[in-house]
Amino acid sequence: MKLVTGIIKPFKVDDVKDALADLGVQGLTVSEVQGYGRQKGHTEVYRGAEYKVDFVPKVRIDVLVGDDDAERVALALVDAARTGKIGDGKVWVTPVEQLYRVRTGEAGPDAL
Amino acid sequence: MKVNAGDTAWVLISAALVMFMTPGLAFFYGGMVRAKNVLGMLMQNFFALGIVSVLWAALCYSLAFGGTNPYIGNLDFAWLDTVAKQAPPGFAALTIPPLLFMAYQMMFAVITPALITGAIADRMRFGAWVLFIGLWAILVYAPIAHWVFSPEGWLFKRGALDFAGGTVVHVNAGIGALAAVLVLGKRRGWPRHPMPPHSLPLTLIGTGMLWFGWFGFNAGSALAANGLAAQALVNTHLAAAAGMLGWLALERIKGGHATTLGAASGAVAGLVAITPCAGFVGGMSSVPIGLAAGALCFLAVNMKFRFGYDDSLDVIGVHLVGGVLGSLLLGLFAERAVNPAGADGVFFGGGFALLGEQTIAIVATLVYSFVVTGLILLGLKALMPGGLRITEDDENTGLDLSQHSEVAYAPDRV
């Protein structure tokens, strides 16, 4: 089992959800996060005083998938989240050691 | 004394309008602080409605409007004694019930110290604020209101004009705010750590409430439903509009964007400056007054970075500077043709006499309010076991949780 994680632009979250649903992904978790990459932050101005805001709002998507699906899901996520402009984000894949379904107690790939 | 129904109806409404400005001010400031301090800011303002209203009825109204001493009122009206039956000295021509005059003036007494909350944002213990605002209403507001608003007061008698509170409200609170930030010190981390506003929509809601309530503040100060009230209402609205234009124009000229906070701040600056002038100027005079206020206050709000005092939400930059500007410009733009009880300013053939009296009234207010505000705070700092400021931990946590055991925003709570 793998965990596919993406940090993406917030307005892309619906496109990504639809693309993953088309691949048969059954569920995912979305969180609002902040951070910066090469894009860096932006400047805000209040009453003439400038404030540098380093952390840009992003959305983090976590999807648990079977080993065979990981690459397909990750690439679909990359495609759906891309605008081609700086700040599109990152996607990575990590191994998952064990997994349980809370309702039934099923373990391993059965819990996906 | 003959009570007029129309006048009474208008001042009843005006009292309610001015009351509405204090919650407006709360939101105006509340949006500008960080999310962890917004309830603390709202509470300091709402609490002004609590404590100052009771103090005003019990004591301050009498100190401001009782008796014929030029420097301080007496206790004739304390505890609302005889207020319902007797017009205050110098108000023989009053056409509204004296009890209504007391109530209308009460709302001014409430909002004036509340203006100071913007300067001392995020760092004062609530208990210290409770004592401070009570003492300030008695020792600072009541005497200065007596000097300027009571026909028995020494500045009124000299011929200084203040239609609705340029000196009594804005110069007074603005210089009090300077004394307060000097005694209290900066917010921890200012100006190194950015402390930008958390909700400008709240600030704009507050601006709308202030602008709306200001019609009661200025046009209500005619104390009658007549042409002078209409003149004051038109002046008030045009100055707010021009203030917004002046601020936004300078923002753009200096290379920035036109900002919503700039629009709100410019409108408030225009409203502040027109306050002393509202019933004494006519024609299009309110427009240059508003434009000048918007532009000058835009320049003034950056003084704090040069001089290093933490006037957190620019009470000095807007209310002190705008109040002084408006009170001085009245010396130029006043016309007796608009209000026979007023005077002619420099531009209307009156020479420099009025400008001189305006200057004396401003300086007297500056000196008295600065000194007494400073003494109140230094006294409280020495006498209160917890001092004036919240602890470093509490400042990091924020006023909301540390002073009131509440949080403003918890959308994820299920």
Short mmCIF file of C-alpha atoms in Angstrom, two decimals:
data_model
loop_
_atom_site.label_atom_id
_atom_site.label_comp_id
_atom_site.label_asym_id
_atom_site.label_seq_id
_atom_site.Cartn_x
_atom_site.Cartn_y
_atom_site.Cartn_z
CA MET A 1 0.00 0.00 0.00
CA LYS A 2 1.10 3.54 -0.72
CA LEU A 3 0.18 7.03 0.44
CA VAL A 4 0.00 9.53 -2.43
CA THR A 5 0.30 13.07 -1.11
CA GLY A 6 -0.12 16.26 -3.12
CA ILE A 7 0.33 19.91 -2.18
CA ILE A 8 -1.63 21.87 -4.78
CA LYS A 9 -3.19 25.22 -5.57
CA PRO A 10 -6.50 25.51 -3.69
CA PHE A 11 -8.60 26.29 -6.75
CA LYS A 12 -7.42 23.03 -8.38
CA VAL A 13 -8.90 20.78 -5.72
CA ASP A 14 -12.12 20.02 -7.60
CA ASP A 15 -10.27 19.13 -10.83
CA VAL A 16 -8.02 16.77 -8.86
CA LYS A 17 -10.95 15.16 -7.05
CA ASP A 18 -12.75 14.54 -10.35
CA ALA A 19 -9.62 13.11 -12.01
CA LEU A 20 -9.02 10.72 -9.11
CA ALA A 21 -12.68 9.70 -9.02
CA ASP A 22 -12.40 8.79 -12.72
CA LEU A 23 -9.56 6.42 -11.78
CA GLY A 24 -11.80 4.70 -9.23
CA VAL A 25 -10.27 6.25 -6.12
CA GLN A 26 -12.81 5.63 -3.33
CA GLY A 27 -11.80 8.28 -0.84
CA LEU A 28 -9.29 10.95 0.00
CA THR A 29 -8.49 13.49 2.70
CA VAL A 30 -8.12 17.20 2.06
CA SER A 31 -6.49 19.71 4.44
CA GLU A 32 -5.86 23.43 4.20
CA VAL A 33 -2.16 24.05 4.68
CA GLN A 34 0.34 26.87 4.25
CA GLY A 35 3.90 26.88 3.07
CA TYR A 36 6.31 28.09 0.48
CA GLY A 37 8.47 26.68 -2.26
CA ARG A 38 10.34 28.47 -5.00
CA GLN A 39 7.24 30.60 -5.54
CA LYS A 40 7.80 32.26 -2.14
CA GLY A 41 5.12 34.50 -0.61
CA HIS A 42 3.58 37.84 -1.47
CA THR A 43 3.40 41.38 -0.14
CA GLU A 44 0.31 42.97 1.45
CA VAL A 45 -0.07 46.71 2.13
CA TYR A 46 -2.14 48.15 4.99
CA ARG A 47 -2.23 51.94 5.44
CA GLY A 48 0.96 52.26 3.43
CA ALA A 49 2.94 49.76 5.53
CA GLU A 50 4.14 46.66 3.65
CA TYR A 51 3.81 43.21 5.16
CA LYS A 52 5.66 40.29 3.59
CA VAL A 53 3.59 37.13 3.80
CA ASP A 54 5.91 34.13 3.42
CA PHE A 55 3.39 31.30 3.63
CA VAL A 56 1.01 30.80 0.75
CA PRO A 57 -2.27 28.92 1.30
CA LYS A 58 -2.29 25.48 -0.36
CA VAL A 59 -4.40 22.34 -0.20
CA ARG A 60 -2.93 19.01 0.80
CA ILE A 61 -4.50 15.85 -0.59
CA ASP A 62 -3.77 12.42 0.91
CA VAL A 63 -4.88 9.28 -0.93
CA LEU A 64 -4.28 5.70 0.19
CA VAL A 65 -3.92 3.32 -2.77
CA GLY A 66 -2.74 -0.19 -3.56
CA ASP A 67 0.87 -0.67 -4.68
CA ASP A 68 -0.14 -1.16 -8.34
CA ASP A 69 -2.25 2.02 -8.47
CA ALA A 70 0.23 4.43 -6.89
CA GLU A 71 1.98 5.66 -10.02
CA ARG A 72 -1.24 6.05 -12.02
CA VAL A 73 -2.91 8.03 -9.24
CA ALA A 74 0.15 10.20 -8.65
CA LEU A 75 0.48 11.05 -12.35
CA ALA A 76 -3.24 11.81 -12.65
CA LEU A 77 -2.93 14.12 -9.64
CA VAL A 78 0.04 15.88 -11.26
CA ASP A 79 -1.85 16.32 -14.55
CA ALA A 80 -5.02 17.62 -12.94
CA ALA A 81 -3.22 20.08 -10.65
CA ARG A 82 -0.96 21.60 -13.30
CA THR A 83 -1.38 25.21 -14.49
CA GLY A 84 2.18 25.55 -15.79
CA LYS A 85 2.84 28.58 -13.58
CA ILE A 86 5.14 28.76 -10.58
CA GLY A 87 3.52 27.53 -7.36
CA ASP A 88 1.71 24.47 -8.76
CA GLY A 89 3.00 22.36 -5.87
CA LYS A 90 4.46 18.87 -5.32
CA VAL A 91 3.26 15.27 -5.34
CA TRP A 92 5.03 12.38 -3.61
CA VAL A 93 4.48 8.74 -2.82
CA THR A 94 5.37 7.02 0.47
CA PRO A 95 5.08 3.37 1.51
CA VAL A 96 2.42 2.51 4.10
CA GLU A 97 3.35 -0.19 6.60
CA GLN A 98 -0.11 -1.16 7.81
CA LEU A 99 -3.70 -0.04 7.40
CA TYR A 100 -6.92 -0.71 9.33
CA ARG A 101 -10.56 0.07 8.65
CA VAL A 102 -12.00 1.48 11.85
CA ARG A 103 -15.56 0.13 11.42
CA THR A 104 -14.72 -3.53 10.77
CA GLY A 105 -11.16 -3.90 11.98
CA GLU A 106 -10.11 -5.22 8.53
CA ALA A 107 -6.37 -4.88 7.97
CA GLY A 108 -4.02 -4.53 4.99
CA PRO A 109 -5.20 -4.06 1.36
CA ASP A 110 -8.72 -5.19 2.37
CA ALA A 111 -9.03 -1.97 4.33
CA LEU A 112 -8.40 0.20 1.25
CA MET B 1 -38.12 76.33 28.02
CA LYS B 2 -40.56 75.17 25.36
CA VAL B 3 -40.25 71.60 24.15
CA ASN B 4 -40.65 71.18 20.38
CA ALA B 5 -41.91 67.82 19.15
CA GLY B 6 -39.91 67.80 15.89
CA ASP B 7 -36.67 68.75 17.61
CA THR B 8 -37.26 66.15 20.29
CA ALA B 9 -37.95 63.41 17.73
CA TRP B 10 -34.74 64.17 15.84
CA VAL B 11 -32.53 64.25 18.94
CA LEU B 12 -34.11 61.02 20.26
CA ILE B 13 -33.12 59.37 16.99
CA SER B 14 -29.71 61.05 17.06
CA ALA B 15 -28.97 59.69 20.53
CA ALA B 16 -29.64 56.18 19.23
CA LEU B 17 -27.50 56.87 16.13
CA VAL B 18 -24.55 58.00 18.26
CA MET B 19 -24.96 54.95 20.52
CA PHE B 20 -24.62 52.78 17.38
CA MET B 21 -21.19 54.30 16.66
CA THR B 22 -19.52 52.55 19.59
CA PRO B 23 -20.27 49.03 18.29
CA GLY B 24 -19.27 50.42 14.88
CA LEU B 25 -15.94 51.52 16.30
CA ALA B 26 -15.57 48.09 17.91
CA PHE B 27 -15.88 46.39 14.51
CA PHE B 28 -13.75 49.04 12.76
CA TYR B 29 -10.91 48.27 15.17
CA GLY B 30 -11.78 44.59 15.70
CA GLY B 31 -11.15 43.77 12.05
CA MET B 32 -7.73 45.41 12.18
CA VAL B 33 -6.30 43.34 15.05
CA ARG B 34 -5.13 39.76 14.83
CA ALA B 35 -7.73 37.00 15.24
CA LYS B 36 -6.54 36.14 18.78
CA ASN B 37 -7.31 39.68 20.01
CA VAL B 38 -10.60 40.49 18.31
CA LEU B 39 -12.88 39.74 21.28
CA GLY B 40 -10.59 41.71 23.56
CA MET B 41 -10.98 44.70 21.25
CA LEU B 42 -14.75 44.32 20.91
CA MET B 43 -15.05 43.96 24.69
CA GLN B 44 -13.07 47.10 25.52
CA ASN B 45 -15.43 49.06 23.29
CA PHE B 46 -18.68 47.43 24.40
CA PHE B 47 -17.60 47.82 28.00
CA ALA B 48 -17.42 51.58 27.44
CA LEU B 49 -21.20 51.46 26.90
CA GLY B 50 -21.49 49.75 30.28
CA ILE B 51 -19.33 51.78 32.60
CA VAL B 52 -19.40 55.24 31.04
CA SER B 53 -23.21 55.28 30.70
CA VAL B 54 -23.68 54.65 34.43
CA LEU B 55 -20.92 57.08 35.42
CA TRP B 56 -22.37 59.75 33.14
CA ALA B 57 -25.81 59.56 34.73
CA ALA B 58 -24.43 59.35 38.25
CA LEU B 59 -21.75 62.03 38.06
CA CYS B 60 -20.12 63.05 34.77
CA TYR B 61 -23.11 64.85 33.22
CA SER B 62 -23.22 67.11 36.22
CA LEU B 63 -19.47 67.72 36.10
CA ALA B 64 -19.75 68.61 32.41
CA PHE B 65 -22.95 70.67 32.33
CA GLY B 66 -23.80 71.69 35.91
CA GLY B 67 -23.07 75.09 37.45
CA THR B 68 -21.43 78.24 36.19
CA ASN B 69 -17.78 77.72 37.13
CA PRO B 70 -15.71 78.10 33.92
CA TYR B 71 -13.39 75.15 34.61
CA ILE B 72 -15.54 72.37 36.04
CA GLY B 73 -19.22 71.67 36.58
CA ASN B 74 -20.78 71.00 39.96
CA LEU B 75 -22.93 68.28 41.54
CA ASP B 76 -26.35 69.88 40.93
CA PHE B 77 -27.31 67.18 38.44
CA ALA B 78 -25.45 64.27 40.08
CA TRP B 79 -27.50 61.07 40.42
CA LEU B 80 -29.82 62.59 37.77
CA ASP B 81 -31.09 65.02 40.41
CA THR B 82 -33.44 67.60 38.84
CA VAL B 83 -32.11 66.75 35.36
CA ALA B 84 -35.62 66.05 34.07
CA LYS B 85 -36.93 69.46 35.11
CA GLN B 86 -34.06 71.84 34.58
CA ALA B 87 -32.11 72.83 31.48
CA PRO B 88 -28.37 73.08 32.14
CA PRO B 89 -26.97 76.60 32.68
CA GLY B 90 -26.54 78.41 29.35
CA PHE B 91 -29.12 76.25 27.56
CA ALA B 92 -32.19 78.39 28.23
CA ALA B 93 -33.20 78.17 24.56
CA LEU B 94 -33.22 74.37 24.60
CA THR B 95 -36.29 73.00 22.79
CA ILE B 96 -35.82 69.36 23.80
CA PRO B 97 -36.36 67.78 27.22
CA PRO B 98 -33.21 68.27 29.35
CA LEU B 99 -33.29 64.55 30.14
CA LEU B 100 -32.86 63.88 26.39
CA PHE B 101 -29.95 66.31 26.25
CA MET B 102 -28.33 64.33 29.08
CA ALA B 103 -28.88 61.05 27.20
CA TYR B 104 -27.61 62.45 23.89
CA GLN B 105 -24.44 63.77 25.52
CA MET B 106 -24.02 60.41 27.28
CA MET B 107 -23.37 58.70 23.94
CA PHE B 108 -20.53 61.15 23.18
CA ALA B 109 -18.98 60.41 26.57
CA VAL B 110 -19.13 56.67 25.79
CA ILE B 111 -17.44 56.74 22.39
CA THR B 112 -14.69 59.22 23.25
CA PRO B 113 -12.61 57.02 25.57
CA ALA B 114 -13.49 54.02 23.38
CA LEU B 115 -11.47 55.69 20.60
CA ILE B 116 -8.33 55.09 22.69
CA THR B 117 -8.71 51.29 22.41
CA GLY B 118 -7.28 51.44 18.90
CA ALA B 119 -3.96 52.79 20.14
CA ILE B 120 -3.47 50.35 23.01
CA ALA B 121 -4.64 47.25 21.13
CA ASP B 122 -3.57 43.75 22.16
CA ARG B 123 -1.68 44.52 25.37
CA MET B 124 -3.73 46.03 28.22
CA ARG B 125 -5.15 43.99 31.11
CA PHE B 126 -8.93 44.15 31.09
CA GLY B 127 -8.98 45.12 34.78
CA ALA B 128 -6.65 48.02 34.08
CA TRP B 129 -8.89 49.16 31.20
CA VAL B 130 -11.95 49.07 33.50
CA LEU B 131 -10.37 51.46 35.99
CA PHE B 132 -8.69 53.59 33.35
CA ILE B 133 -11.81 54.30 31.31
CA GLY B 134 -13.85 55.13 34.40
CA LEU B 135 -11.25 57.57 35.71
CA TRP B 136 -10.75 59.06 32.26
CA ALA B 137 -14.49 59.75 31.84
CA ILE B 138 -14.53 61.61 35.16
CA LEU B 139 -11.15 63.37 35.15
CA VAL B 140 -10.55 64.07 31.45
CA TYR B 141 -13.76 63.92 29.43
CA ALA B 142 -16.10 65.73 31.84
CA PRO B 143 -13.84 68.79 32.41
CA ILE B 144 -12.99 69.27 28.73
CA ALA B 145 -16.65 68.82 27.72
CA HIS B 146 -17.43 71.53 30.28
CA TRP B 147 -14.80 73.91 28.90
CA VAL B 148 -15.99 73.60 25.31
CA PHE B 149 -19.61 72.39 25.19
CA SER B 150 -21.06 74.22 28.21
CA PRO B 151 -21.77 77.91 27.52
CA GLU B 152 -20.34 78.47 31.01
CA GLY B 153 -17.00 76.89 30.05
CA TRP B 154 -13.93 79.10 29.66
CA LEU B 155 -13.12 78.04 26.08
CA PHE B 156 -16.74 78.44 24.98
CA LYS B 157 -16.81 81.91 26.55
CA ARG B 158 -13.59 82.90 24.80
CA GLY B 159 -15.26 82.13 21.47
CA ALA B 160 -13.75 78.78 20.49
CA LEU B 161 -16.12 76.84 18.24
CA ASP B 162 -16.66 73.10 18.31
CA PHE B 163 -19.93 71.98 16.77
CA ALA B 164 -19.85 68.29 17.69
CA GLY B 165 -16.55 67.43 19.31
CA GLY B 166 -13.41 68.17 17.28
CA THR B 167 -11.52 69.13 20.41
CA VAL B 168 -13.68 67.47 23.09
CA VAL B 169 -13.83 64.11 21.32
CA HIS B 170 -11.10 63.72 18.72
CA VAL B 171 -8.20 65.89 19.86
CA ASN B 172 -8.92 64.78 23.42
CA ALA B 173 -8.99 61.04 22.69
CA GLY B 174 -6.16 61.32 20.16
CA ILE B 175 -3.69 62.96 22.54
CA GLY B 176 -4.90 60.68 25.35
CA ALA B 177 -4.01 57.78 23.06
CA LEU B 178 -0.48 59.16 22.65
CA ALA B 179 -0.02 59.40 26.43
CA ALA B 180 -1.41 55.87 26.76
CA VAL B 181 0.95 54.27 24.25
CA LEU B 182 3.92 56.08 25.78
CA VAL B 183 3.10 54.74 29.26
CA LEU B 184 2.02 51.29 28.08
CA GLY B 185 4.85 50.63 25.62
CA LYS B 186 4.84 48.71 22.37
CA ARG B 187 3.27 45.39 21.58
CA ARG B 188 5.94 42.70 21.95
CA GLY B 189 7.60 42.22 18.59
CA TRP B 190 6.37 45.48 17.04
CA PRO B 191 7.43 46.61 14.46
CA ARG B 192 9.70 43.65 13.62
CA HIS B 193 6.90 41.09 13.49
CA PRO B 194 4.10 41.86 11.08
CA MET B 195 0.69 42.31 12.72
CA PRO B 196 -1.65 42.79 9.77
CA PRO B 197 -5.46 43.01 10.05
CA HIS B 198 -7.34 39.70 10.34
CA SER B 199 -10.68 40.73 8.81
CA LEU B 200 -11.10 43.86 6.72
CA PRO B 201 -14.76 43.00 6.03
CA LEU B 202 -15.38 43.56 9.78
CA THR B 203 -13.53 46.87 9.50
CA LEU B 204 -15.72 47.96 6.60
CA ILE B 205 -18.91 46.96 8.43
CA GLY B 206 -17.69 49.09 11.31
CA THR B 207 -16.92 51.98 8.97
CA GLY B 208 -20.46 51.84 7.60
CA MET B 209 -21.90 51.88 11.12
CA LEU B 210 -19.68 54.83 12.07
CA TRP B 211 -20.58 56.82 8.97
CA PHE B 212 -24.31 56.15 9.57
CA GLY B 213 -24.11 57.04 13.26
CA TRP B 214 -22.09 60.17 12.53
CA PHE B 215 -25.23 61.83 11.11
CA GLY B 216 -26.62 61.68 14.64
CA PHE B 217 -23.33 62.89 16.07
CA ASN B 218 -23.04 65.99 13.86
CA ALA B 219 -26.54 66.79 12.59
CA GLY B 220 -27.96 65.91 16.01
CA SER B 221 -25.66 68.52 17.54
CA ALA B 222 -27.96 71.19 16.06
CA LEU B 223 -30.26 70.00 18.90
CA ALA B 224 -33.12 70.80 16.54
CA ALA B 225 -34.79 69.47 13.40
CA ASN B 226 -34.04 72.47 11.22
CA GLY B 227 -31.93 73.87 8.40
CA LEU B 228 -28.79 73.84 10.49
CA ALA B 229 -29.19 70.10 11.08
CA ALA B 230 -29.57 69.63 7.32
CA GLN B 231 -26.44 71.71 6.72
CA ALA B 232 -24.51 69.62 9.24
CA LEU B 233 -25.74 66.38 7.65
CA VAL B 234 -24.68 67.48 4.16
CA ASN B 235 -21.29 68.68 5.43
CA THR B 236 -20.76 65.40 7.27
CA HIS B 237 -21.51 63.23 4.28
CA LEU B 238 -19.48 65.30 1.79
CA ALA B 239 -16.45 65.42 4.08
CA ALA B 240 -16.52 61.64 4.51
CA ALA B 241 -16.78 61.21 0.75
CA ALA B 242 -13.95 63.68 0.06
CA GLY B 243 -11.84 62.12 2.82
CA MET B 244 -12.06 58.78 1.07
CA LEU B 245 -11.05 60.40 -2.25
CA GLY B 246 -8.11 62.22 -0.66
CA TRP B 247 -6.70 59.10 1.00
CA LEU B 248 -7.14 56.88 -2.08
CA ALA B 249 -5.61 59.50 -4.38
CA LEU B 250 -2.45 59.65 -2.27
CA GLU B 251 -2.27 55.86 -2.07
CA ARG B 252 -2.27 55.67 -5.86
CA ILE B 253 0.11 58.62 -6.33
CA LYS B 254 2.57 56.97 -3.96
CA GLY B 255 2.58 53.94 -6.21
CA GLY B 256 0.30 51.59 -4.32
CA HIS B 257 -3.12 50.13 -4.93
CA ALA B 258 -6.37 51.74 -3.87
CA THR B 259 -7.14 49.69 -0.74
CA THR B 260 -10.38 48.99 1.11
CA LEU B 261 -8.68 49.92 4.38
CA GLY B 262 -7.61 53.17 2.74
CA ALA B 263 -11.19 53.93 1.65
CA ALA B 264 -12.45 53.26 5.18
CA SER B 265 -9.66 55.22 6.86
CA GLY B 266 -10.06 58.20 4.52
CA ALA B 267 -13.80 58.36 5.16
CA VAL B 268 -13.24 58.29 8.92
CA ALA B 269 -10.54 60.97 8.62
CA GLY B 270 -13.00 63.19 6.74
CA LEU B 271 -15.68 62.56 9.37
CA VAL B 272 -13.27 63.45 12.17
CA ALA B 273 -12.20 66.71 10.54
CA ILE B 274 -15.74 67.87 9.76
CA THR B 275 -16.96 67.19 13.31
CA PRO B 276 -16.02 70.60 14.76
CA CYS B 277 -17.07 72.36 11.53
CA ALA B 278 -20.35 70.60 10.71
CA GLY B 279 -22.72 73.38 11.80
CA PHE B 280 -20.46 76.36 11.10
CA VAL B 281 -19.39 75.94 7.46
CA GLY B 282 -21.46 75.98 4.27
CA GLY B 283 -21.33 75.77 0.51
CA MET B 284 -18.69 73.32 -0.70
CA SER B 285 -16.30 73.99 2.22
CA SER B 286 -16.75 70.44 3.51
CA VAL B 287 -15.07 69.06 0.38
CA PRO B 288 -11.65 70.72 0.80
CA ILE B 289 -11.84 69.97 4.53
CA GLY B 290 -12.47 66.29 3.80
CA LEU B 291 -9.85 66.07 1.06
CA ALA B 292 -7.21 67.67 3.28
CA ALA B 293 -8.06 65.28 6.12
CA GLY B 294 -7.87 62.19 3.92
CA ALA B 295 -4.52 63.21 2.46
CA LEU B 296 -2.91 64.46 5.67
CA CYS B 297 -4.02 61.49 7.76
CA PHE B 298 -2.64 59.13 5.11
CA LEU B 299 0.74 60.82 5.56
CA ALA B 300 0.38 60.94 9.36
CA VAL B 301 -0.20 57.22 9.95
CA ASN B 302 3.38 56.45 9.02
CA MET B 303 4.84 58.82 11.63
CA LYS B 304 4.74 56.02 14.21
CA PHE B 305 7.39 54.05 12.35
CA ARG B 306 9.70 57.06 12.25
CA PHE B 307 9.26 57.93 15.92
CA GLY B 308 8.84 54.39 17.23
CA TYR B 309 5.58 54.66 19.21
CA ASP B 310 3.12 51.80 18.75
CA ASP B 311 -0.16 53.58 17.95
CA SER B 312 -1.46 50.21 16.86
CA LEU B 313 -4.52 51.19 14.80
CA ASP B 314 -3.61 54.85 14.17
CA VAL B 315 -5.77 56.72 16.66
CA ILE B 316 -3.13 59.47 16.70
CA GLY B 317 -2.68 59.48 12.93
CA VAL B 318 -6.43 59.74 12.27
CA HIS B 319 -8.20 61.23 15.31
CA LEU B 320 -5.53 63.53 16.71
CA VAL B 321 -4.28 64.76 13.36
CA GLY B 322 -7.79 64.89 11.83
CA GLY B 323 -9.22 66.57 14.93
CA VAL B 324 -6.53 69.24 15.07
CA LEU B 325 -6.81 69.80 11.32
CA GLY B 326 -10.61 70.18 11.42
CA SER B 327 -10.52 72.49 14.43
CA LEU B 328 -7.95 74.70 12.70
CA LEU B 329 -9.67 74.67 9.29
CA LEU B 330 -12.82 75.87 11.05
CA GLY B 331 -10.86 79.06 11.72
CA LEU B 332 -10.60 79.47 7.95
CA PHE B 333 -13.94 78.21 6.64
CA ALA B 334 -16.46 79.30 9.31
CA GLU B 335 -19.31 81.54 8.10
CA ARG B 336 -21.70 83.48 10.26
CA ALA B 337 -24.14 83.33 7.33
CA VAL B 338 -24.49 79.58 7.97
CA ASN B 339 -24.88 79.85 11.72
CA PRO B 340 -25.35 83.21 13.47
CA ALA B 341 -24.10 81.61 16.69
CA GLY B 342 -20.76 80.96 14.96
CA ALA B 343 -18.18 83.36 13.57
CA ASP B 344 -16.51 84.32 10.30
CA GLY B 345 -13.20 82.65 9.59
CA VAL B 346 -10.20 83.93 7.64
CA PHE B 347 -11.76 83.12 4.24
CA PHE B 348 -15.00 84.95 5.10
CA GLY B 349 -13.69 88.27 6.29
CA GLY B 350 -13.42 87.44 9.98
CA GLY B 351 -9.68 87.86 10.21
CA PHE B 352 -7.55 85.67 12.44
CA ALA B 353 -9.52 86.03 15.69
CA LEU B 354 -11.36 82.72 15.39
CA LEU B 355 -8.23 80.86 14.25
CA GLY B 356 -6.50 82.16 17.37
CA GLU B 357 -9.28 80.94 19.65
CA GLN B 358 -9.29 77.56 17.90
CA THR B 359 -5.56 77.27 18.50
CA ILE B 360 -5.97 78.09 22.20
CA ALA B 361 -8.72 75.47 22.54
CA ILE B 362 -6.57 72.84 20.80
CA VAL B 363 -3.50 73.57 22.89
CA ALA B 364 -5.48 73.60 26.15
CA THR B 365 -7.03 70.23 25.27
CA LEU B 366 -3.67 68.77 24.20
CA VAL B 367 -1.91 69.79 27.39
CA TYR B 368 -4.65 68.89 29.86
CA SER B 369 -5.57 65.54 28.30
CA PHE B 370 -1.96 64.45 27.76
CA VAL B 371 -0.93 65.25 31.32
CA VAL B 372 -3.99 63.87 33.10
CA THR B 373 -4.21 60.73 30.94
CA GLY B 374 -0.54 60.09 31.64
CA LEU B 375 -0.99 60.63 35.38
CA ILE B 376 -4.01 58.29 35.55
CA LEU B 377 -2.06 55.54 33.83
CA LEU B 378 1.14 56.05 35.83
CA GLY B 379 -0.96 55.96 39.02
CA LEU B 380 -2.72 52.74 38.00
CA LYS B 381 0.59 51.21 36.96
CA ALA B 382 2.03 51.91 40.41
CA LEU B 383 -1.05 50.89 42.40
CA MET B 384 -2.47 47.88 40.54
CA PRO B 385 -0.80 44.62 41.59
CA GLY B 386 -0.90 43.27 38.03
CA GLY B 387 0.14 46.55 36.43
CA LEU B 388 -1.31 47.78 33.16
CA ARG B 389 -0.01 45.18 30.77
CA ILE B 390 -0.80 41.52 30.25
CA THR B 391 2.08 39.07 30.74
CA GLU B 392 4.28 37.95 27.88
CA ASP B 393 2.56 34.54 27.83
CA ASP B 394 -0.85 36.17 27.72
CA GLU B 395 0.24 38.50 24.94
CA ASN B 396 1.36 35.50 22.91
CA THR B 397 -1.92 33.72 23.65
CA GLY B 398 -3.98 36.81 22.83
CA LEU B 399 -6.51 38.89 24.75
CA ASP B 400 -9.47 36.68 23.85
CA LEU B 401 -8.36 33.59 25.71
CA SER B 402 -6.18 35.24 28.37
CA GLN B 403 -8.57 38.03 29.42
CA HIS B 404 -11.99 36.61 28.59
CA SER B 405 -11.63 32.79 28.34
CA GLU B 406 -13.21 32.81 24.91
CA VAL B 407 -12.19 32.45 21.28
CA ALA B 408 -13.76 34.36 18.41
CA TYR B 409 -13.53 31.83 15.63
CA ALA B 410 -13.94 28.08 16.00
CA PRO B 411 -15.44 26.95 12.69
CA ASP B 412 -14.04 23.43 13.04
CA ARG B 413 -15.86 22.75 16.29
CA VAL B 414 -18.35 19.92 15.83
#
